[in-house]
Coordinates of C-alpha atoms and ligand atoms in Angstrom, one line a residue:
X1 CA 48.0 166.0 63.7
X2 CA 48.0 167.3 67.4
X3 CA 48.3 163.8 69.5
X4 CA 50.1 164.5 72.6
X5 CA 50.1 163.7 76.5
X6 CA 53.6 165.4 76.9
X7 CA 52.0 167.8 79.1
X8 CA 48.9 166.9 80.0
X9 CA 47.9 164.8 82.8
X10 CA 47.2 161.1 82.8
X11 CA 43.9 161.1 84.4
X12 CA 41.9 159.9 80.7
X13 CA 42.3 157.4 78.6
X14 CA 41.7 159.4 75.7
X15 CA 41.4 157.8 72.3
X16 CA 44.2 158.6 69.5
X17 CA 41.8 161.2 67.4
X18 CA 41.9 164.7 67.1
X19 CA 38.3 166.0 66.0
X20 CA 38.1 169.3 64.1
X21 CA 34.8 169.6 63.7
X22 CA 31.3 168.8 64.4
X23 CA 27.7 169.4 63.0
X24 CA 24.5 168.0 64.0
X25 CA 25.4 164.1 64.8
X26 CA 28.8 163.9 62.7
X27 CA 32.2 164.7 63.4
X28 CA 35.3 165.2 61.3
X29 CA 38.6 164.4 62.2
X30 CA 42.4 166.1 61.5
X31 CA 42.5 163.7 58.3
X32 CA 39.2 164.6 57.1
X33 CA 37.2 161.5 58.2
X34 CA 33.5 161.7 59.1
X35 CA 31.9 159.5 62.1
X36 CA 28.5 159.5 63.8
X37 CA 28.6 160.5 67.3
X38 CA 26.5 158.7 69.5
X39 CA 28.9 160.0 72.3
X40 CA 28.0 163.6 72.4
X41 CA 30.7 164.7 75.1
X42 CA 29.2 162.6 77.0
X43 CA 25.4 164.0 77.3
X44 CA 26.7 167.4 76.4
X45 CA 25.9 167.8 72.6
X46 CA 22.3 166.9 72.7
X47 CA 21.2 169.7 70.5
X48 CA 24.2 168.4 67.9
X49 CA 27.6 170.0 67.5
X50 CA 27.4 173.6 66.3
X51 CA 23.4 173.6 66.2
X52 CA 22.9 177.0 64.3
X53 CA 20.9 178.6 66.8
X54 CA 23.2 178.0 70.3
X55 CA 26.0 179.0 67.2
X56 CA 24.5 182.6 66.4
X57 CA 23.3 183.3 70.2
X58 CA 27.0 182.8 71.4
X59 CA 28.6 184.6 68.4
X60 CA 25.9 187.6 69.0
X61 CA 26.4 187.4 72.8
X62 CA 29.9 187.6 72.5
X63 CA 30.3 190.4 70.5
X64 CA 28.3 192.4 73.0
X65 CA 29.2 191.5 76.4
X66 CA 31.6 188.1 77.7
X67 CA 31.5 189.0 81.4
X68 CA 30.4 191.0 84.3
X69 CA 30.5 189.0 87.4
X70 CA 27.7 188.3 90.1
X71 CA 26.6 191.9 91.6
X72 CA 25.5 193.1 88.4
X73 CA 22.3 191.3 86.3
X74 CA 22.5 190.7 82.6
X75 CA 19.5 189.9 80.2
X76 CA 20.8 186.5 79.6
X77 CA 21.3 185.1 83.1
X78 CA 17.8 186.7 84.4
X79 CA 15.8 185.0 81.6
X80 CA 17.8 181.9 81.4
X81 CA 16.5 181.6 85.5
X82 CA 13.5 182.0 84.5
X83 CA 12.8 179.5 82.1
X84 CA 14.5 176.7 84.3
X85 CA 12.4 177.8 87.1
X86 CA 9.3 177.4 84.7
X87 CA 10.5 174.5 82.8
X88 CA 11.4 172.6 85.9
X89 CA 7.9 173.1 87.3
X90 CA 9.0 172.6 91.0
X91 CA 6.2 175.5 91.9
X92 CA 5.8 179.1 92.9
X93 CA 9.3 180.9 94.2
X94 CA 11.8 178.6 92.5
X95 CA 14.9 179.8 92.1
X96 CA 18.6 179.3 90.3
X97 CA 21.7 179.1 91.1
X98 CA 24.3 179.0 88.3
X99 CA 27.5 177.3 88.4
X100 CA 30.2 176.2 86.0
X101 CA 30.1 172.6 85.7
X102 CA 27.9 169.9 87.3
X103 CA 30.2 169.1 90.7
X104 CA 29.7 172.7 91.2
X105 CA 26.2 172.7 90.9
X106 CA 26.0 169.2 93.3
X107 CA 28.0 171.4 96.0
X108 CA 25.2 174.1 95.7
X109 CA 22.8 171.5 96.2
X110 CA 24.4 169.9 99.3
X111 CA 25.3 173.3 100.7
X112 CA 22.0 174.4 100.7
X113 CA 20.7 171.4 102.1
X114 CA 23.1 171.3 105.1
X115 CA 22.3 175.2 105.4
X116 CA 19.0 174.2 105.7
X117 CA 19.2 171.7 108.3
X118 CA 22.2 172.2 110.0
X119 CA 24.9 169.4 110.2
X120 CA 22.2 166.6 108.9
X121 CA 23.8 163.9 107.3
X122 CA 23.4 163.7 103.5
X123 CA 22.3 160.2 101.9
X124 CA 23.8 158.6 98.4
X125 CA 22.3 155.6 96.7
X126 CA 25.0 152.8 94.9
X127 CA 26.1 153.6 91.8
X128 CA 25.7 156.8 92.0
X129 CA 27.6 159.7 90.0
X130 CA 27.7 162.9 91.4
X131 CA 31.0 164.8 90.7
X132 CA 34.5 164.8 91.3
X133 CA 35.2 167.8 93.9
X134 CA 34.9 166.8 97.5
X135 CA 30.9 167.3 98.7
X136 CA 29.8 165.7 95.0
X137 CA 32.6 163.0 95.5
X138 CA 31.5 162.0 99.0
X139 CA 28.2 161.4 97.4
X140 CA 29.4 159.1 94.9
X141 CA 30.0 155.8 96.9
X142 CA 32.1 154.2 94.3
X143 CA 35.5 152.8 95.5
X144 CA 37.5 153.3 92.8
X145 CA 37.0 157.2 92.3
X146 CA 36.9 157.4 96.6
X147 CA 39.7 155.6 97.9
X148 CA 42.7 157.6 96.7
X149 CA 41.3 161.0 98.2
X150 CA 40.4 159.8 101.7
X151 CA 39.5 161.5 103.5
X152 CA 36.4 162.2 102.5
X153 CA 33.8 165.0 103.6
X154 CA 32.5 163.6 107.1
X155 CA 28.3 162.9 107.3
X156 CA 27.6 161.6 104.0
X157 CA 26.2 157.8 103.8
X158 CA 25.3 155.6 101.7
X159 CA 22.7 152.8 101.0
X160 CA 21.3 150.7 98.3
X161 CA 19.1 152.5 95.7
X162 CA 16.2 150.5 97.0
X163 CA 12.5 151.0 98.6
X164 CA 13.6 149.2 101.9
X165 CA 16.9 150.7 102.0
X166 CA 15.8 154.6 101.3
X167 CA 12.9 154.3 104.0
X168 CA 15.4 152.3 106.7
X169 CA 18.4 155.5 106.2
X170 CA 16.1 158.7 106.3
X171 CA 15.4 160.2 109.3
X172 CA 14.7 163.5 111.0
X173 CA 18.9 163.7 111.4
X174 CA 19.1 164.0 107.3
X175 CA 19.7 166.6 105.4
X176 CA 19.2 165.3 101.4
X177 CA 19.1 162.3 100.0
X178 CA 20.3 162.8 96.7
X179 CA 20.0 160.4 93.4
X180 CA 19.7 160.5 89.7
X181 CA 16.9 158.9 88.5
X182 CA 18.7 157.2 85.6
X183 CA 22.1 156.7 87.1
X184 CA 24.5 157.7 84.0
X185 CA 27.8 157.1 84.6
X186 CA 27.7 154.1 85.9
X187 CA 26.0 152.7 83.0
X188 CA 22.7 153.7 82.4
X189 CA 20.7 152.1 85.4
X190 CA 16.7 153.4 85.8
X191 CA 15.7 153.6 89.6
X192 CA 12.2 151.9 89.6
X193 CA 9.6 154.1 90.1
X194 CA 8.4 152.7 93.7
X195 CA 12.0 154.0 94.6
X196 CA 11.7 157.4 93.6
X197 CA 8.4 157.5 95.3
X198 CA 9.6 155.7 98.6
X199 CA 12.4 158.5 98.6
X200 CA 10.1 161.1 97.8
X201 CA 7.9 160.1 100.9
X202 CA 10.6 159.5 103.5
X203 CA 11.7 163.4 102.9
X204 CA 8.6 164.2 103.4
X205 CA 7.8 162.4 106.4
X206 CA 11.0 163.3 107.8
X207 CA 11.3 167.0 106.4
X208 CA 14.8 166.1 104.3
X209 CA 15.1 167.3 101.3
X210 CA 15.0 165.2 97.8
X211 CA 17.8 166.1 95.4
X212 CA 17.1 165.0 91.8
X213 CA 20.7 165.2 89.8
X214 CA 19.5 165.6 86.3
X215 CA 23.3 166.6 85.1
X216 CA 22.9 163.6 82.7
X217 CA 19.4 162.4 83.0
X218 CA 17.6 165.7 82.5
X219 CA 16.9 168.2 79.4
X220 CA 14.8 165.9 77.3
X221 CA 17.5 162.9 77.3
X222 CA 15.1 159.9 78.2
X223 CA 12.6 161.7 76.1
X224 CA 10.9 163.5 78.9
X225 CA 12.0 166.8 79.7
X226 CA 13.2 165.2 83.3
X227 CA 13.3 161.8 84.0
X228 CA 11.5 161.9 87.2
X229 CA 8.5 162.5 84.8
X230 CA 8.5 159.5 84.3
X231 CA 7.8 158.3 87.7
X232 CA 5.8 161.3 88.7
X233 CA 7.7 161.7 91.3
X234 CA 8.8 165.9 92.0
X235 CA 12.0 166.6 93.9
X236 CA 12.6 169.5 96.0
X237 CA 16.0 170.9 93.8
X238 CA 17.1 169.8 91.1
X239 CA 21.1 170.2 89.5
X240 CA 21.3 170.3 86.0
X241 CA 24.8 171.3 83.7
X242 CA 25.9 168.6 80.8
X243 CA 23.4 169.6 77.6
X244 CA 22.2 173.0 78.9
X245 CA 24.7 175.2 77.2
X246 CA 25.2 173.0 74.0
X247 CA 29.1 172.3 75.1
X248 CA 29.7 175.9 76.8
X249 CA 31.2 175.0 80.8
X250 CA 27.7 175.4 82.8
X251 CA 25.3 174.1 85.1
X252 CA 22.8 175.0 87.5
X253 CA 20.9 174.5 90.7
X254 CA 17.5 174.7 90.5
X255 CA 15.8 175.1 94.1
X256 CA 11.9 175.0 94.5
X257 CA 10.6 176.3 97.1
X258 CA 11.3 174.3 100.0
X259 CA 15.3 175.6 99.4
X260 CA 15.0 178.9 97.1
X261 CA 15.7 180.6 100.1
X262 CA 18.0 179.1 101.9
X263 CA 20.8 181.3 100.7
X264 CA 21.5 184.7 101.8
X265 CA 23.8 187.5 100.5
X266 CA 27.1 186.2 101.0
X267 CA 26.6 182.3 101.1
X268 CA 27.4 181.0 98.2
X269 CA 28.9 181.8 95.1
X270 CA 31.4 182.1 91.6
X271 CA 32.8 184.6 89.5
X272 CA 32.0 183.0 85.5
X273 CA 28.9 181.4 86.5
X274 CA 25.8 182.6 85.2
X275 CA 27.8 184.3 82.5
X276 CA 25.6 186.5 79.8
X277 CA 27.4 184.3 77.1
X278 CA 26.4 180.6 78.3
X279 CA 23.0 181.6 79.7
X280 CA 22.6 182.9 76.0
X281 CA 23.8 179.4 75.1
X282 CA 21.3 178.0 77.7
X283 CA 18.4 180.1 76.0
X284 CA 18.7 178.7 72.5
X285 CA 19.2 174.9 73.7
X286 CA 16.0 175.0 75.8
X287 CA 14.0 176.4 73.0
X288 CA 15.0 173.2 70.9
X289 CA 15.0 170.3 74.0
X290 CA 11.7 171.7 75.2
X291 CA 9.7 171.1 71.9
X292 CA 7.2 168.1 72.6
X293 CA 7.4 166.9 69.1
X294 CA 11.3 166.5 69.5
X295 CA 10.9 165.1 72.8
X296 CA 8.0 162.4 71.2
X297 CA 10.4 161.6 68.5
X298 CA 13.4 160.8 71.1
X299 CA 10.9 158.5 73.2
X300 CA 9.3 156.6 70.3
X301 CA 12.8 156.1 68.5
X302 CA 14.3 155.7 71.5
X303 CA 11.8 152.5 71.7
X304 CA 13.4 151.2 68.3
X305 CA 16.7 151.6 69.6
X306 CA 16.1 149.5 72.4
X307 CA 14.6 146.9 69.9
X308 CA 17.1 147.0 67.2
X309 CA 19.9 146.4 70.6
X310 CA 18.4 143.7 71.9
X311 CA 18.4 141.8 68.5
X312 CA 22.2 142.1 68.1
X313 CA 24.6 139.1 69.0
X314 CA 26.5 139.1 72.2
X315 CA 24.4 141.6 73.5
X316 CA 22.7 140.1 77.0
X317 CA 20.5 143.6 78.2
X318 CA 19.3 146.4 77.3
X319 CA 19.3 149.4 80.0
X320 CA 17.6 153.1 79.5
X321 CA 15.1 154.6 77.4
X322 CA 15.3 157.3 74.9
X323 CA 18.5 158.2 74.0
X324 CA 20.2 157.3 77.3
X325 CA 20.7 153.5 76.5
X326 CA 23.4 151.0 77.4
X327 CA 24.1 147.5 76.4
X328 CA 25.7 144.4 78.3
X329 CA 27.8 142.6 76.4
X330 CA 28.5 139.1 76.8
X331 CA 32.7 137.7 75.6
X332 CA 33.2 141.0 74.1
X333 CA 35.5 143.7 75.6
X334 CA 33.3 147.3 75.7
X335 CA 36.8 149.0 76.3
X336 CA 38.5 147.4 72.8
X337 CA 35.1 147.5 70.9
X338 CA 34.4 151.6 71.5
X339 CA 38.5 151.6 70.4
X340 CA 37.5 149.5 67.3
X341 CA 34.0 151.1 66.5
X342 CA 36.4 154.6 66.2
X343 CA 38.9 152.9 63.9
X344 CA 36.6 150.5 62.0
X345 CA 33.4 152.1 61.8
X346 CA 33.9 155.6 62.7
X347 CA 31.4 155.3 65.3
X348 CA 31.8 157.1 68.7
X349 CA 30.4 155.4 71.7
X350 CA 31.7 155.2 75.1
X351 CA 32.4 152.1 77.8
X352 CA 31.4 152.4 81.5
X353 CA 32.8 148.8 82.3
X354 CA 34.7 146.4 80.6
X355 CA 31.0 144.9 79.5
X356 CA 29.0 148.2 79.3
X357 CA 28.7 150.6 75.7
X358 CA 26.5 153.5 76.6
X359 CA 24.9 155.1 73.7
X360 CA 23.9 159.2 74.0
X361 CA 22.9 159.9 70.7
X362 CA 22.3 163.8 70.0
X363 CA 18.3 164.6 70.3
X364 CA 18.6 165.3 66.9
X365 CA 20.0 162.7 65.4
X366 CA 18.1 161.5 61.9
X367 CA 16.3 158.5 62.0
X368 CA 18.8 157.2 59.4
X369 CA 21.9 158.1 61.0
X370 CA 20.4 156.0 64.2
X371 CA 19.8 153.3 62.3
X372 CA 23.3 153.7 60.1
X373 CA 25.3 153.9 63.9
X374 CA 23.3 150.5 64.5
X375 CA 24.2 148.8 61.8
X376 CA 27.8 150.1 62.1
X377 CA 27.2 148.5 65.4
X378 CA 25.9 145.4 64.3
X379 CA 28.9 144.8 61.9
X380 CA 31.7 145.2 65.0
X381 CA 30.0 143.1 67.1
X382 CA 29.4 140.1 64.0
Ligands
PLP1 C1 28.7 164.4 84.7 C2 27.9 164.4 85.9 C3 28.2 165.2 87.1 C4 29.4 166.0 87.1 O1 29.4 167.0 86.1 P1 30.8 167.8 85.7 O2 30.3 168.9 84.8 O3 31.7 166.8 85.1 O4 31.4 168.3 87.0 C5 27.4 165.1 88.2 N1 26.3 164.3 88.2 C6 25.9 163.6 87.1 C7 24.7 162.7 87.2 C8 26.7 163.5 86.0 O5 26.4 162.8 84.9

């Protein structure tokens, strides 16, 4: 066994497991136990742990070519731009920007923005997650993960993730309001769709632009292939990372056409991104999260997930649709149940807040091993 902070920092709480391996929706750990994972990385693993196809595109990229840097073009990284440009749908002369995480893919956003109108502030809604570096961090109005880096990037506000609120902040002085439409971390909370569309018309009115951070949200995880489907609501970039390598670092901005262009040679950029081994990655896991019949499975099942919730004790609501769900419990710790569904039940969830379990089961997960995780569930929670 290989549990050990001696030298690593103290910033997780990690749990007291040491996994070894992983296929499809199950994990093993060092003693040879087997658990559902209804975790996945946290919204990374959505095409399951070693899905065969990400498995032989990284194994065949790598054996050809790891690393050039950004002044050359590989196959990989040109057709993996491609396919989010087409897949995204944001119109004629989108383009990508590839980064190495999903913070580094908000920072894209938000530089392009301010690039594009210069010094205008850039707007945040509550409870928002955006990343953990500076620009991303100043977007992410939450105390706890501000306070002890003050101070902050200066021009960055934030307001309620309301109608009223959206349409009072935006003004011809702002360069991007950015949101997610299901806000993740913070435990799985859907903005309505009047919201989306109230934000998508003050941008318009005031010529800001509307950033859609789909890090967690997006890649068929509420059972659309972005969440802003849902509303019908189309932002003017879009940053994506978490599932789109299946667990290689990535992540991407995605600019339509009102911000393709707002770089020029010399802006903007980073030496592993776009890599011809992750894009290969990329390539594999969009073929498999694109697929309508997947994505009809994860939104009807995703309906029975939210049923078979509701119906367990102690449990007061049920947020999120497909497989981006959370529950509120009611006298139960989230923190010591996720520690005792590990131990217990072999079960791997994750808490947001001491009442909060978000569930991100893998796209792929069996109909059985959804319900199985439920009843495992069911049985901690009795
Ligand atoms: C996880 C997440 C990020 C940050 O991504 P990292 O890869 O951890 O930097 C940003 N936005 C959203 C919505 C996320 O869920």
């Amino acid at each position: 066994m290989t549990i050990s902070d001696a030298f690593l920092t103290h910033n997780y709480a990690r749990q007291p497991v040491e996994f070894v391996r992983g296929e499809g929706a199950r994990l093993w750990d060092a003693e040879g136990n087997e658990y559902l994972d209804l975790q996945t990385g946290l919204a990374v693993n959505s095409v399951g742990h070693c899905h065969p196809a990400v498995v032989a595109a990284i194994r065949e990229q790598a054996g050809r070519l790891i690393h050039v840097g950004n002044l050359f073009y590989t196959d990989p990284m040109v057709r993996l731009a491609e396919r989010l440009a087409t897949v995204s749908a944001l119109g004629d002369g989108t383009r990508v920007f590839f980064t190495n995480s999903g913070t580094e893919a908000v920072e894209a956003a938000l530089k392009c923005a301010r690039k594009r109108r210069r010094a205008g502030k850039i707007i945040s809604v509550h409870r928002g997650f955006h990343g953990r570096t500076y620009g991303a961090l100043s977007a992410t109005p939450q105390e706890s993960k501000q306070a002890p880096f003050a101070p902050l990037v200066p021009g960055f506000e934030a307001v309620e993730p309301t109608a009223e609120a959206i349409t009072a902040a935006v003004d011809s002085g702002t360069a991007a309001l950015i949101l997610e439409p299901v806000q993740g971390e913070s435990g799985v909370y859907a903005l309505d769709a009047d919201t989306l569309r109230a934000a998508r018309a003050a941008c318009d009115a005031h010529g800001a632009a509307l950033i859609f951070d789909e890090i967690q949200c997006g890649l068929g995880r509420t059972g659309d292939l972005w969440a802003w489907q849902h509303a019908g609501v189309q932002p003017d970039a879009v940053t994506v990372a978490k599932a789109l390598s299946g667990g290689l670092p990535v992540g991407a901005l995605v600019a339509g056409p009102e911000m393709a262009d707002v770089f020029a040679a010399g802006d903007h950029g980073s030496t592993f991104a776009g890599g011809p081994v992750q894009c290969a990655a990329g390539l594999a896991v969009l073929d498999i999260v694109t697929d309508e019949a997947l994505l009809a499975r994860v939104r009807a099942s995703g309906e029975r997930l939210t049923a078979r919730l509701a119906e367990l004790p102690a449990v007061r609501e049920v947020r999120g649709r497909g497989y981006m769900q959370a529950i509120e419990l009611e006298g139960i710790d989230a923190m010591a149940l996720v520690g005792r569904a590990l131990k217990e039940q072999r079960l791997v969830l994750n808490a947001t807040s001491p009442t909060t379990v978000r569930l991100l089961p893998p796209l792929v997960i069996t109909e059985e091993e959804l319900d199985d995780a439920v009843t495992r569930l069911a049985e901690l929670i009795s």
